[in-house]
Every structure is written in structure tokens, then in C-alpha cells.
Coordinates of C-alpha atoms in Angstrom, one line a residue:
M1 CA 56.1 87.3 36.9
H2 CA 52.9 85.5 35.3
T3 CA 51.9 82.3 37.0
T4 CA 49.1 80.2 36.0
D5 CA 46.8 77.6 37.8
A6 CA 45.6 75.8 34.7
V7 CA 46.7 74.0 31.7
H8 CA 44.4 73.8 28.5
Q9 CA 45.3 72.0 25.3
T10 CA 43.1 71.9 22.3
Q11 CA 43.5 69.6 19.4
F12 CA 41.4 67.7 16.9
V13 CA 40.6 64.0 17.4
L14 CA 38.9 61.4 15.5
L15 CA 35.5 60.2 16.8
N16 CA 34.3 56.7 16.4
E17 CA 36.8 56.0 13.4
S18 CA 35.2 58.9 11.4
T19 CA 37.3 60.8 8.9
T20 CA 36.0 64.2 10.1
P21 CA 38.0 65.4 13.2
V22 CA 36.3 66.7 16.2
L23 CA 37.8 69.7 18.1
S24 CA 38.6 68.6 21.7
R25 CA 40.1 70.3 24.8
L26 CA 41.9 68.9 27.8
S27 CA 42.0 70.9 30.9
F28 CA 43.9 70.6 34.3
H29 CA 43.3 73.1 37.2
V30 CA 45.5 73.3 40.4
S31 CA 42.3 73.7 42.4
E32 CA 41.3 70.2 41.3
P33 CA 44.7 68.5 41.3
Y34 CA 43.4 64.9 41.0
A35 CA 41.2 65.6 38.0
V36 CA 41.3 66.4 34.3
T37 CA 38.5 67.4 32.0
V38 CA 38.2 66.5 28.4
A39 CA 35.6 68.4 26.3
F40 CA 34.4 67.8 22.7
R41 CA 32.7 70.4 20.6
T42 CA 29.5 69.2 19.0
E43 CA 28.1 70.1 15.5
R44 CA 25.8 72.6 17.2
G45 CA 29.0 74.4 18.8
R46 CA 28.2 73.2 22.3
W47 CA 30.8 71.5 24.4
I48 CA 30.3 68.1 26.0
E49 CA 32.7 67.8 29.1
W50 CA 33.9 64.6 31.2
T51 CA 36.0 64.9 34.3
F52 CA 37.9 62.1 35.5
A53 CA 41.2 61.2 37.3
R54 CA 44.5 62.5 36.0
E55 CA 46.0 59.1 36.9
L56 CA 43.6 57.5 34.3
L57 CA 45.5 59.2 31.5
V58 CA 48.9 58.5 33.1
T59 CA 48.2 54.8 33.3
G60 CA 46.4 54.7 29.9
L61 CA 49.7 55.8 28.2
D62 CA 51.1 52.3 28.8
E63 CA 48.2 49.9 29.4
P64 CA 44.4 49.7 29.2
T65 CA 42.8 51.3 32.3
G66 CA 39.5 52.5 33.5
I67 CA 36.4 50.2 34.3
G68 CA 33.7 52.8 34.3
D69 CA 32.4 55.5 32.1
V70 CA 35.9 56.5 30.9
R71 CA 38.5 54.1 29.7
I72 CA 41.9 54.8 27.9
R73 CA 44.3 52.5 26.3
P74 CA 47.1 52.3 23.8
D75 CA 45.7 51.8 20.2
L76 CA 45.0 48.2 19.4
S77 CA 46.4 48.5 15.9
E78 CA 49.9 48.7 17.2
D79 CA 50.3 52.3 16.3
E80 CA 52.3 53.5 19.2
A81 CA 51.5 57.2 18.3
L82 CA 47.8 56.9 19.1
L83 CA 45.8 56.3 22.2
T84 CA 42.1 55.4 22.4
L85 CA 39.8 57.2 24.8
E86 CA 36.3 55.5 25.1
I87 CA 33.5 57.4 27.0
E88 CA 30.2 55.7 27.8
S89 CA 27.1 57.0 29.3
P90 CA 23.3 56.2 29.3
D91 CA 23.0 58.5 26.2
G92 CA 25.6 56.4 24.1
Y93 CA 29.1 55.5 23.5
A94 CA 32.1 57.3 21.7
S95 CA 35.7 56.5 21.0
F96 CA 38.3 58.9 20.3
E97 CA 41.8 58.6 18.9
L98 CA 44.4 60.9 20.7
E99 CA 47.9 61.6 19.6
R100 CA 50.3 60.1 22.4
A101 CA 52.6 63.2 22.0
D102 CA 49.8 65.6 22.6
L103 CA 48.7 63.8 25.7
E104 CA 52.2 63.5 26.9
A105 CA 52.8 67.3 26.4
F106 CA 49.6 68.0 28.4
L107 CA 50.5 65.8 31.2
D108 CA 54.1 67.3 31.4
S109 CA 52.6 70.7 31.6
S110 CA 50.1 69.6 34.5
Y111 CA 53.1 68.1 36.3
E112 CA 54.9 71.5 36.2
L113 CA 51.8 72.8 38.2
V114 CA 51.3 69.9 40.4
P115 CA 53.7 67.0 40.4
L116 CA 52.4 63.5 40.6
G117 CA 52.3 62.5 44.2
A118 CA 51.9 66.1 45.3
E119 CA 48.1 66.5 44.6
S120 CA 47.2 66.4 48.4
E121 CA 49.3 69.6 48.9
H122 CA 46.9 71.3 46.5
F123 CA 43.5 69.9 47.3
D124 CA 41.3 71.9 49.5
I125 CA 39.5 69.3 51.6
D126 CA 37.9 71.9 53.8
G127 CA 36.3 73.6 50.8
L128 CA 35.0 70.3 49.4
I129 CA 33.5 69.5 52.8
E130 CA 31.8 72.9 52.9
E131 CA 30.7 72.5 49.3
I132 CA 29.1 69.1 50.0
S133 CA 27.6 70.4 53.2
N134 CA 25.8 73.2 51.6
V135 CA 23.9 71.3 49.1

């Protein structure tokens, strides 16, 4: 029997209303049950990653959410098939259009590994304390 402790989904997204798609990857790991990582491939072939709360994606399916560096919302153009992911840092700002169906499939796969509300059962608080203490 093969089990997995992670979900990865790769898709092309549109960056800042560009017509050229950018390769992106969403990742969820059981060892970090509260978080998801989104990565974008740069023109130079490197990946830029952002990690944030899985709950942000869940809420962003239905309403604008996020007040910090990462925000997600349904598309303002009334296209219910799209979501907008905005990322901001001291280095700049980017907005990405995501397909709702892709995001829903990713979240469904993550729920199979760690259902919503069961994150604490998979979170290694002792490991986190040890990691922080050894810095």
C-alpha cells in the first residue's frame, strides 16, 4: 500500500494580467498541516516560494481574505471560474489568476490527508519548539 504525506499540483497561471502563463506549483505537507506553499517559476528557471495558511485559500474561494503579504479573492470581473492571488513584498507586487477548479481539487486532496479542523492532530509542537530553541 502506497501512502503519501504531501500533495503537489502544478499549473500555469497568468501573472499581472500578462498573456504569457507562468508555471506555478501548490504544495501541502502533512508535517505542516496549517500551511500551503505556492511557488512560481521565474524566467531564469528558479522557483520563488511563499508559504501561508491553508485556511486563507479556503476562505478566499468565497470572499476576499488576507491582510498581509498574501491575499486571495474571487475574481472582480464576475468570472466565477477565476480567483486572484496577490503577493506583496518589499521587492514588489504580483497578482495571479488561478482556476477555481484547480484550487478546489488541490484543497480536496489536502483534506484527504488532513481534514479541516484536524490539523492539530498532525502538528508536531515539540518539534517546532526544539527547532526554535536551537536557533
